[in-house]
Amino acid sequence: MRQQQSMTSSGVSIIHAAHLMKTFGALLALDDCSITVERGEVLVVIGPSGSGKSTLLRCLNGLEEIDSGRIVIDGIELNHRESNRLRIRREVGMVFQSFNLFPHLTVLENVNLAQKLVRGRSTGEATKQARLLLDKVGVGEKLDQYPQQLSGGQQQRVAIARALAMQPKVMLFDEATSALDPEMIGEVLDVMRSLAREGMTMVVVTHEMGFAREVGDRIVFMESGRIIEQAASTEFFENPASERTRQFLRQIL
Amino acid sequence: MVSHLPKPATLRDWLLYLATIAGCIMLVLRGAERLGYSWHWRQIPRYLGSLSDGVFVAGPLLKGLVVTLEITGYSLVLAASIGLVTALLRLSSSSIGRVLARMYLEIIRNTPLLVQIFFLYFVMAPILDIGRTATAVLALSLFEGAYASEIFRAGITSIDRGQWEACYSLGLTQLQSYRKVILPQALRRVVPPMTSQAVSLIKDSALVSTIAVYDVTMEGRTIIAETFFSFEIWFVVAAIYLVLTLTLSTLASFLERHLFRTHA
Ligand SMILES: Nc1ncnc2c1ncn2[C@@H]1O[C@H](COP(=O)(O)OP(=O)(O)OP(=O)(O)O)[C@@H](O)[C@H]1O
Ligand SMILES: [Mg+2]
């Protein structure tokens, strides 16, 4: 099994997370969660509301601090060393449900900011990269607009471009389409789909089962902070091992 | 229905307003008459300024106004800096920083400004060997800085947590996040409360006349001591402060509307 792989192996796995525990006061948000993600793999995390999906994702780039367990990303251990945390965040992009674009900056400035500050690129280099990515996600015409002037779907695509501009090795998506009007969900999923096709390593939390089934290589099912089941996509949807998973899929499909 | 929008003034409002003003003037004139006060308005303009051989020479009140402007100007910049640093300390993860900030705030907010001015003037100024004006600026800055820090803190914490998370997820450090994302947004939000704080600063600056700094108030007191034109001079001094504070408020609301067209 993948979970048994050695944590220190420099094999193809890019994310090793083992025995993660996380509490919020008395609430056990993550209860001994372990996942591994291979390079180029798309891991989809599903589960009922409050099951700990976001928490798991946010622990992977240190937005939440784990109580115990171990996280190694691309050979770098996420620990108390600030420099490690920063190095990991540089390699891990994240897309949020609420976009979190910078409202005081234009689209172009949003995409350029971290490139310049963190990657040390010149405005020229950053802008070149930004144009490329904004074109790719289909908002190349909006460079000088402010986020408020865009639709939700456009904002989310800018947010994806902003994360991609850092040339991350891994992308985390936390319900990237949940805040969108139905007619805009498709355009964002299209962008994610093409990213997956290009071989981007992705961890995706979503309620879009069709997308999970189509794009996900592997599915993790969570409930009450625990990983109930993880399996290859087809196997997971066609022949789920746990009764709880079958119940969940019946409800949601 | 409860409406928070101010209703446009009606003719009745204006009449009421004029009547009130007229009433106040009457009251003062009557009172002055009863006291046997003789008005000397013709003597007053020269305390503002006069023409000698076609050249304008500033009178004591104008000179005082310049001092008041200088003191409040420096204090405003210093108070804003102290306020920002204190706010950042209070929000920092350093427990020593937080304790220091709290101590400063508690001391400043729980002692009278007048006592702070005297303390600095009689205790600290000789020790640090600083002059009156510097002492005045220091006292006002420390005092207003405490209030400014609360304003900054509220502004910073009003920024959505998602902004921090976006910064961190992109690999920005805390300092970079503050500089490029959090503060630029927070500063726009604090313009209105900071304006009222600046108005307070202008008004509070009158207290520095107690340590013989020749600001507008002190000049006024000096003129009155020599001439006994107390009614006229206090009217003029009050009017000068009014002009200052109203100008500032107008300027700030203009700034807010035209420079900081917020996108938030
Ligand atoms: N910062 C926090 N402080 C306290 N409790 C929290 C915090 N973040 C999450 N929780 C709690 O931890 C549990 C897991 O939350 P999490 O957001 O990870 O769930 P989720 O699976 O992402 O749910 P959803 O599908 O609604 O987004 C929930 O019970 C939630 O209330
Ligand atoms: Mg969630």
XYZ file of C-alpha atoms and ligand atoms in Angstrom:
549
model
C 0.000 0.000 0.000
C 1.080 3.527 -0.712
C 0.759 4.604 2.881
C 3.422 2.180 3.917
C 6.019 3.844 1.709
C 9.025 5.100 3.589
C 8.690 8.755 4.550
C 12.255 9.498 3.673
C 12.333 7.879 0.284
C 13.044 10.387 -2.432
C 10.861 8.370 -4.780
C 8.136 9.824 -6.928
C 5.916 10.861 -4.015
C 5.860 14.603 -3.612
C 3.562 14.850 -0.594
C 4.029 12.643 2.428
C 1.688 13.337 5.295
C 1.654 10.819 8.086
C -0.456 10.455 11.210
C -1.684 14.025 11.258
C -3.542 15.073 14.373
C -5.240 18.422 14.712
C -7.591 19.713 17.379
C -9.559 22.922 17.678
C -10.158 23.131 21.399
C -12.041 19.956 22.263
C -12.821 19.191 18.624
C -10.718 16.572 16.889
C -10.533 17.969 13.355
C -7.926 15.526 12.021
C -7.594 12.098 13.575
C -4.529 10.190 12.423
C -4.743 11.136 8.765
C -2.081 9.900 6.366
C -1.883 10.611 2.658
C 0.753 10.388 -0.031
C 0.565 12.063 -3.390
C 2.677 11.095 -6.383
C 4.060 13.574 -8.836
C 1.494 14.364 -11.494
C -1.290 12.733 -9.534
C -4.691 14.280 -8.843
C -5.956 13.395 -5.391
C -9.566 14.305 -4.694
C -10.774 14.662 -1.117
C -14.487 14.265 -0.484
C -16.676 13.933 2.575
C -19.554 15.545 4.414
C -19.406 19.093 5.709
C -17.189 19.492 8.756
C -15.324 16.251 8.127
C -11.923 17.991 8.068
C -11.223 18.275 4.330
C -10.232 21.944 4.443
C -8.246 21.395 7.598
C -6.267 18.603 5.947
C -5.524 20.799 2.955
C -4.593 23.808 5.069
C -2.200 21.746 7.160
C -0.320 20.746 4.011
C 0.929 24.303 3.419
C 1.088 25.289 7.061
C -1.944 27.568 7.189
C -2.958 25.402 10.133
C -0.383 23.924 12.439
C -0.667 20.212 13.162
C -0.570 19.011 16.753
C 1.428 15.940 15.791
C 2.368 13.928 12.757
C 4.742 14.623 9.937
C 4.479 16.476 6.642
C 7.202 16.335 3.998
C 6.708 18.071 0.677
C 9.212 17.690 -2.129
C 11.779 16.562 0.394
C 11.273 19.548 2.710
C 9.908 18.894 6.151
C 7.192 21.246 7.364
C 8.272 21.976 10.919
C 8.837 24.906 13.207
C 11.548 26.320 10.993
C 10.139 29.403 9.353
C 12.459 28.984 6.366
C 11.086 25.520 5.638
C 7.554 26.765 5.853
C 8.319 29.537 3.382
C 10.091 27.153 1.014
C 7.133 24.794 1.051
C 4.637 27.581 0.464
C 6.675 28.728 -2.505
C 6.250 25.290 -4.065
C 2.617 24.770 -3.095
C -0.084 26.933 -4.644
C -3.534 27.234 -3.108
C -6.911 28.236 -4.451
C -9.643 29.192 -2.004
C -13.400 28.967 -2.081
C -13.622 32.744 -1.595
C -10.919 33.614 -4.189
C -9.082 35.954 -1.796
C -7.808 38.228 -4.524
C -6.189 41.451 -3.331
C -8.930 44.063 -3.817
C -6.571 47.058 -3.876
C -4.524 45.648 -6.761
C -5.375 45.156 -10.412
C -5.540 41.709 -11.931
C -2.017 42.061 -13.281
C -0.674 43.347 -9.961
C -2.380 40.464 -8.172
C -0.531 37.982 -10.335
C 2.761 39.880 -10.222
C 3.033 40.603 -6.491
C 4.414 37.313 -5.209
C 6.439 36.690 -8.351
C 8.355 39.873 -7.608
C 8.534 39.583 -3.819
C 9.102 35.877 -3.460
C 10.640 34.792 -6.757
C 12.570 38.032 -7.197
C 11.415 38.567 -10.758
C 11.523 41.936 -12.448
C 8.230 43.598 -13.372
C 8.926 42.732 -17.004
C 9.515 39.049 -16.365
C 6.573 38.832 -14.001
C 4.245 40.548 -16.445
C 5.288 38.218 -19.249
C 4.478 35.211 -17.105
C 1.234 36.817 -15.915
C 0.016 37.538 -19.456
C 0.744 33.991 -20.480
C -1.219 32.493 -17.603
C -4.089 34.977 -17.674
C -4.494 34.242 -21.380
C -4.445 30.578 -20.630
C -7.235 30.802 -18.042
C -9.174 33.106 -20.339
C -8.975 36.465 -18.566
C -6.163 37.971 -20.620
C -8.355 40.961 -21.469
C -8.783 42.026 -17.854
C -5.243 42.928 -16.861
C -5.999 46.426 -15.626
C -9.322 45.738 -13.986
C -9.846 45.407 -10.268
C -11.187 42.133 -8.844
C -14.608 43.651 -8.012
C -15.116 44.410 -11.672
C -14.952 40.728 -12.577
C -17.491 37.941 -12.265
C -16.924 35.242 -9.674
C -15.738 32.783 -12.275
C -13.275 35.292 -13.674
C -12.004 36.121 -10.198
C -11.396 32.486 -9.434
C -9.523 32.024 -12.701
C -7.342 35.024 -11.843
C -6.696 33.425 -8.453
C -5.618 30.235 -10.199
C -3.311 32.209 -12.491
C -1.878 34.012 -9.467
C -1.005 30.703 -7.828
C 0.345 29.201 -11.062
C 2.605 32.187 -11.683
C 4.770 30.982 -8.823
C 5.338 27.803 -10.822
C 4.332 25.584 -7.928
C 4.976 21.879 -7.872
C 1.670 21.179 -6.184
C -1.712 22.927 -6.342
C -4.281 22.728 -3.562
C -7.912 23.517 -4.389
C -10.349 24.011 -1.517
C -13.853 23.922 -2.983
C -12.795 26.262 -5.741
C -16.263 26.283 -7.313
C -18.523 26.285 -4.244
C -18.959 30.051 -4.116
C -19.763 30.348 -7.814
C -23.051 30.750 -9.620
C -23.882 27.507 -11.436
C -23.184 28.933 -14.883
C -19.621 29.784 -13.879
C -18.652 26.486 -12.331
C -17.881 24.949 -15.708
C -15.307 27.535 -16.732
C -13.307 27.037 -13.541
C -13.525 23.248 -13.717
C -12.290 23.456 -17.324
C -9.181 25.270 -16.164
C -8.590 22.692 -13.445
C -9.165 19.870 -15.888
C -6.597 21.198 -18.332
C -4.112 21.670 -15.495
C -4.552 18.060 -14.508
C -4.072 16.992 -18.105
C -0.792 18.881 -18.239
C 0.440 16.807 -15.363
C 0.102 19.218 -12.453
C 0.100 17.522 -9.067
C -3.176 18.485 -7.430
C -5.043 17.924 -4.193
C -8.656 18.887 -4.758
C -11.437 19.230 -2.198
C -14.745 19.283 -4.062
C -18.406 18.424 -3.966
C -18.475 17.989 -7.763
C -18.625 14.213 -7.996
C -18.613 14.176 -11.787
C -15.377 16.109 -11.785
C -13.890 13.917 -9.042
C -14.642 10.803 -11.010
C -13.376 12.182 -14.297
C -10.226 13.984 -13.199
C -9.282 12.326 -9.923
C -6.681 9.580 -10.024
C -7.342 8.705 -6.442
C -10.155 9.563 -4.041
C -9.928 10.089 -0.300
C -13.159 9.905 1.656
C -13.194 11.626 5.044
C -15.611 11.712 7.905
C -15.287 13.214 11.401
C -11.611 13.949 10.906
C -10.763 10.429 9.817
C -9.864 9.033 6.438
C -12.448 6.307 5.957
C -11.303 5.094 2.595
C -8.858 5.931 -0.150
C -8.741 4.200 -3.472
C -8.186 4.641 -7.196
C -11.010 6.653 -8.715
C -12.793 3.946 -10.698
C -12.529 1.472 -7.874
C -13.771 4.033 -5.366
C -16.885 4.912 -7.318
C -17.692 1.482 -8.703
C -16.769 -0.705 -5.824
C -16.392 1.224 -2.572
C -15.032 -0.883 0.245
C -16.714 0.744 3.192
C -20.411 0.774 3.919
C -20.137 4.401 5.043
C -18.700 5.387 1.657
C -21.512 3.610 -0.168
C -24.022 5.496 1.990
C -22.368 8.838 1.258
C -22.210 8.175 -2.462
C -25.870 7.178 -2.541
C -26.805 10.457 -0.888
C -24.716 12.652 -3.087
C -24.980 11.022 -6.506
C -39.221 53.547 9.118
C -35.913 54.545 10.609
C -33.715 56.296 8.104
C -30.036 56.953 8.703
C -29.775 59.314 5.785
C -29.692 62.979 6.779
C -32.750 64.741 5.468
C -32.133 67.842 3.367
C -32.430 71.040 5.408
C -35.766 72.764 5.049
C -36.507 76.478 5.257
C -37.783 75.867 8.761
C -34.421 74.340 9.752
C -32.593 77.355 8.428
C -34.830 79.811 10.252
C -34.357 77.864 13.468
C -30.610 77.855 12.931
C -30.430 81.610 12.321
C -32.643 82.275 15.326
C -30.340 80.212 17.533
C -27.256 82.053 16.357
C -28.968 85.414 16.810
C -30.047 84.347 20.300
C -26.481 83.444 21.256
C -25.143 86.748 19.994
C -27.834 88.614 21.870
C -26.982 86.727 25.033
C -23.300 87.585 24.789
C -23.968 91.231 23.946
C -26.434 91.591 26.791
C -24.081 89.889 29.218
C -21.198 92.080 28.131
C -23.332 95.147 28.561
C -24.370 94.119 32.028
C -20.729 93.588 32.978
C -19.923 96.982 31.576
C -17.590 95.375 29.028
C -16.530 97.752 26.283
C -15.826 96.155 22.927
C -12.654 96.963 21.063
C -13.063 95.048 17.826
C -11.209 97.759 15.909
C -8.058 96.998 17.883
C -8.166 93.300 17.157
C -7.021 92.946 13.515
C -3.518 94.162 14.296
C -2.991 91.136 16.549
C -3.482 89.003 13.466
C -1.345 91.111 11.184
C -0.811 94.618 9.873
C 0.524 96.470 6.898
C 3.555 98.612 7.472
C 4.776 100.475 4.385
C 2.762 98.128 2.234
C 4.438 95.034 3.699
C 2.400 92.497 5.654
C 3.691 91.881 9.139
C 2.291 88.918 11.025
C 0.833 89.701 14.422
C 1.204 87.512 17.521
C -1.941 85.480 16.821
C -0.733 84.518 13.342
C 2.696 83.669 14.711
C 0.948 81.544 17.317
C -1.051 79.863 14.579
C 2.188 78.917 12.824
C 3.509 77.402 16.065
C 0.253 75.501 16.567
C 0.437 74.204 13.004
C 4.068 73.192 13.452
C 3.431 71.387 16.704
C 0.351 69.579 15.485
C 2.002 68.730 12.167
C 5.022 67.074 13.767
C 2.854 65.460 16.427
C 0.506 64.038 13.837
C 3.311 62.311 11.951
C 4.937 61.077 15.140
C 1.630 59.985 16.691
C 0.734 58.044 13.557
C 4.122 56.312 13.622
C 3.872 55.491 17.306
C 0.300 54.330 16.781
C 1.215 52.036 13.914
C 4.182 50.501 15.724
C 2.129 49.992 18.880
C -0.691 48.385 16.911
C 1.752 46.013 15.203
C 3.312 45.168 18.560
C -0.079 44.409 20.064
C -0.892 42.120 17.157
C 2.543 40.500 17.105
C 3.337 37.023 18.354
C 5.965 38.420 20.733
C 4.622 38.415 24.266
C 7.148 41.029 25.376
C 6.032 43.298 22.549
C 2.397 42.853 23.502
C 3.063 43.588 27.172
C 5.071 46.711 26.360
C 2.329 47.994 24.080
C -0.323 47.324 26.702
C 1.662 49.126 29.394
C 2.110 52.191 27.221
C -1.581 52.260 26.332
C -2.759 51.841 29.903
C -0.474 54.570 31.242
C -1.398 57.061 28.548
C -5.114 56.420 28.592
C -5.464 56.451 32.344
C -3.637 59.665 33.188
C -4.668 63.224 32.245
C -2.904 64.767 29.268
C -2.121 67.827 31.366
C -0.289 65.676 33.893
C 1.615 63.946 31.081
C 2.669 67.304 29.717
C 3.861 68.454 33.141
C 5.607 65.153 33.773
C 7.500 65.384 30.509
C 8.239 69.068 30.976
C 9.368 69.026 34.579
C 10.841 65.519 34.808
C 11.855 64.185 31.427
C 12.819 67.395 29.622
C 15.627 68.287 32.035
C 16.865 64.684 32.039
C 16.805 64.362 28.268
C 17.790 67.972 27.791
C 15.072 68.831 25.303
C 13.383 72.156 24.722
C 9.797 73.246 25.265
C 8.584 72.760 21.747
C 10.123 69.310 21.509
C 8.563 68.415 24.837
C 5.196 69.623 23.607
C 5.481 67.543 20.436
C 6.586 64.501 22.405
C 3.730 64.794 24.909
C 1.074 65.237 22.241
C 2.495 62.419 20.109
C 2.613 59.952 22.970
C -0.915 60.859 23.964
C -2.539 60.784 20.531
C -0.365 57.812 19.519
C -2.183 55.655 22.053
C -5.518 56.462 20.447
C -4.103 56.171 16.949
C -2.858 52.693 17.779
C -6.378 51.557 18.620
C -7.556 52.937 15.303
C -4.803 51.148 13.387
C -5.441 47.940 15.261
C -9.131 48.038 14.419
C -8.260 48.777 10.787
C -5.810 45.895 10.555
C -8.047 43.349 12.225
C -10.939 44.386 9.997
C -9.087 42.943 6.997
C -10.446 39.552 6.033
C -8.433 36.535 7.214
C -8.487 35.268 3.647
C -6.120 38.072 2.659
C -3.503 36.775 5.064
C -4.042 33.242 3.870
C -3.647 34.265 0.243
C -0.372 36.015 1.126
C 0.971 33.093 3.101
C -0.042 30.555 0.488
C 1.976 32.540 -2.050
C 5.044 32.386 0.176
C 5.038 35.982 1.414
C 6.506 36.634 4.836
C 4.475 38.372 7.523
C 6.310 41.632 6.908
C 5.754 41.477 3.158
C 2.086 40.686 3.706
C 1.678 43.669 5.986
C 3.481 46.019 3.636
C 1.927 45.053 0.356
C -1.498 43.711 1.187
C -2.781 44.290 4.706
C -1.642 47.838 5.500
C -2.556 49.366 2.122
C -6.106 48.153 2.665
C -6.219 48.953 6.376
C -4.892 52.491 5.905
C -7.764 53.370 3.595
C -10.211 52.266 6.219
C -8.640 54.337 8.997
C -8.770 57.691 7.220
C -12.109 58.777 8.758
C -11.313 57.859 12.386
C -7.778 59.212 12.010
C -9.235 62.511 10.850
C -11.267 62.883 14.013
C -8.158 61.956 15.961
C -6.229 64.689 14.152
C -8.990 67.147 15.040
C -8.601 66.118 18.683
C -4.879 66.641 18.368
C -5.367 70.209 17.158
C -7.694 70.927 20.040
C -5.534 69.211 22.653
C -2.508 71.142 21.432
C -3.922 74.197 23.247
C -2.768 72.561 26.475
C 0.882 73.100 25.594
C 0.379 76.770 26.392
C 0.691 75.625 30.022
C 4.399 75.033 29.509
C 4.837 78.431 27.864
C 4.961 77.276 24.284
C 3.796 80.242 22.242
C 0.993 78.658 20.279
C -2.236 80.437 19.387
C -3.713 79.932 22.827
C -0.606 81.195 24.620
C -0.398 84.263 22.377
C -4.049 84.932 23.112
C -3.467 84.705 26.839
C -0.511 87.067 26.574
C -2.466 89.664 24.610
C -5.303 89.511 27.097
C -2.927 89.950 30.018
C -1.685 93.166 28.425
C -4.926 94.582 27.025
C -7.876 92.944 28.813
C -9.598 92.398 25.427
C -10.587 88.976 26.678
C -13.953 88.649 24.925
C -12.669 89.596 21.484
C -9.466 87.593 21.701
C -11.123 84.383 22.866
C -13.653 84.744 20.057
C -10.836 85.058 17.564
C -8.783 82.216 19.049
C -11.814 79.914 18.997
C -12.509 80.921 15.411
C -8.943 80.100 14.416
C -9.254 76.580 15.856
C -12.606 76.175 14.160
C -11.163 77.141 10.796
C -8.260 74.719 11.298
C -10.377 71.740 12.258
C -13.053 72.340 9.632
C -10.405 72.693 6.931
C -8.856 69.432 8.024
C -12.166 67.559 7.982
C -13.019 68.904 4.563
C -9.601 67.976 3.247
C -9.890 64.469 4.632
C -13.289 63.796 3.153
C -12.000 65.097 -0.167
C -9.013 62.752 0.102
C -11.269 59.874 0.890
C -13.541 60.513 -2.041
C -10.972 61.284 -4.691
C -7.611 59.769 -3.848
C -8.554 56.554 -2.116
C -11.345 55.424 -4.338
C -11.621 52.153 -2.481
C -12.060 48.942 -4.331
C -12.875 46.985 -1.218
N -10.192 27.781 12.915
C -11.056 26.899 13.450
N -11.392 27.008 14.750
C -12.242 26.131 15.325
N -12.802 25.097 14.677
C -12.512 24.932 13.389
C -11.618 25.823 12.713
N -11.513 25.403 11.427
C -12.285 24.322 11.327
N -12.892 24.016 12.482
C -13.768 22.875 12.754
O -13.090 21.712 12.355
C -13.962 20.817 11.725
C -13.451 20.478 10.335
O -13.573 21.658 9.548
P -13.205 21.723 8.022
O -13.371 23.134 7.607
O -11.876 21.098 7.818
O -14.333 20.826 7.387
P -14.660 20.584 5.853
O -14.631 19.138 5.637
O -13.775 21.423 5.016
O -16.151 21.104 5.764
P -16.885 21.884 4.581
O -17.270 20.886 3.560
O -18.075 22.494 5.255
O -15.934 22.911 4.073
C -15.333 21.485 11.696
O -16.085 20.966 12.761
C -15.028 22.929 11.909
O -16.078 23.561 12.586
Mg -14.058 23.150 3.804
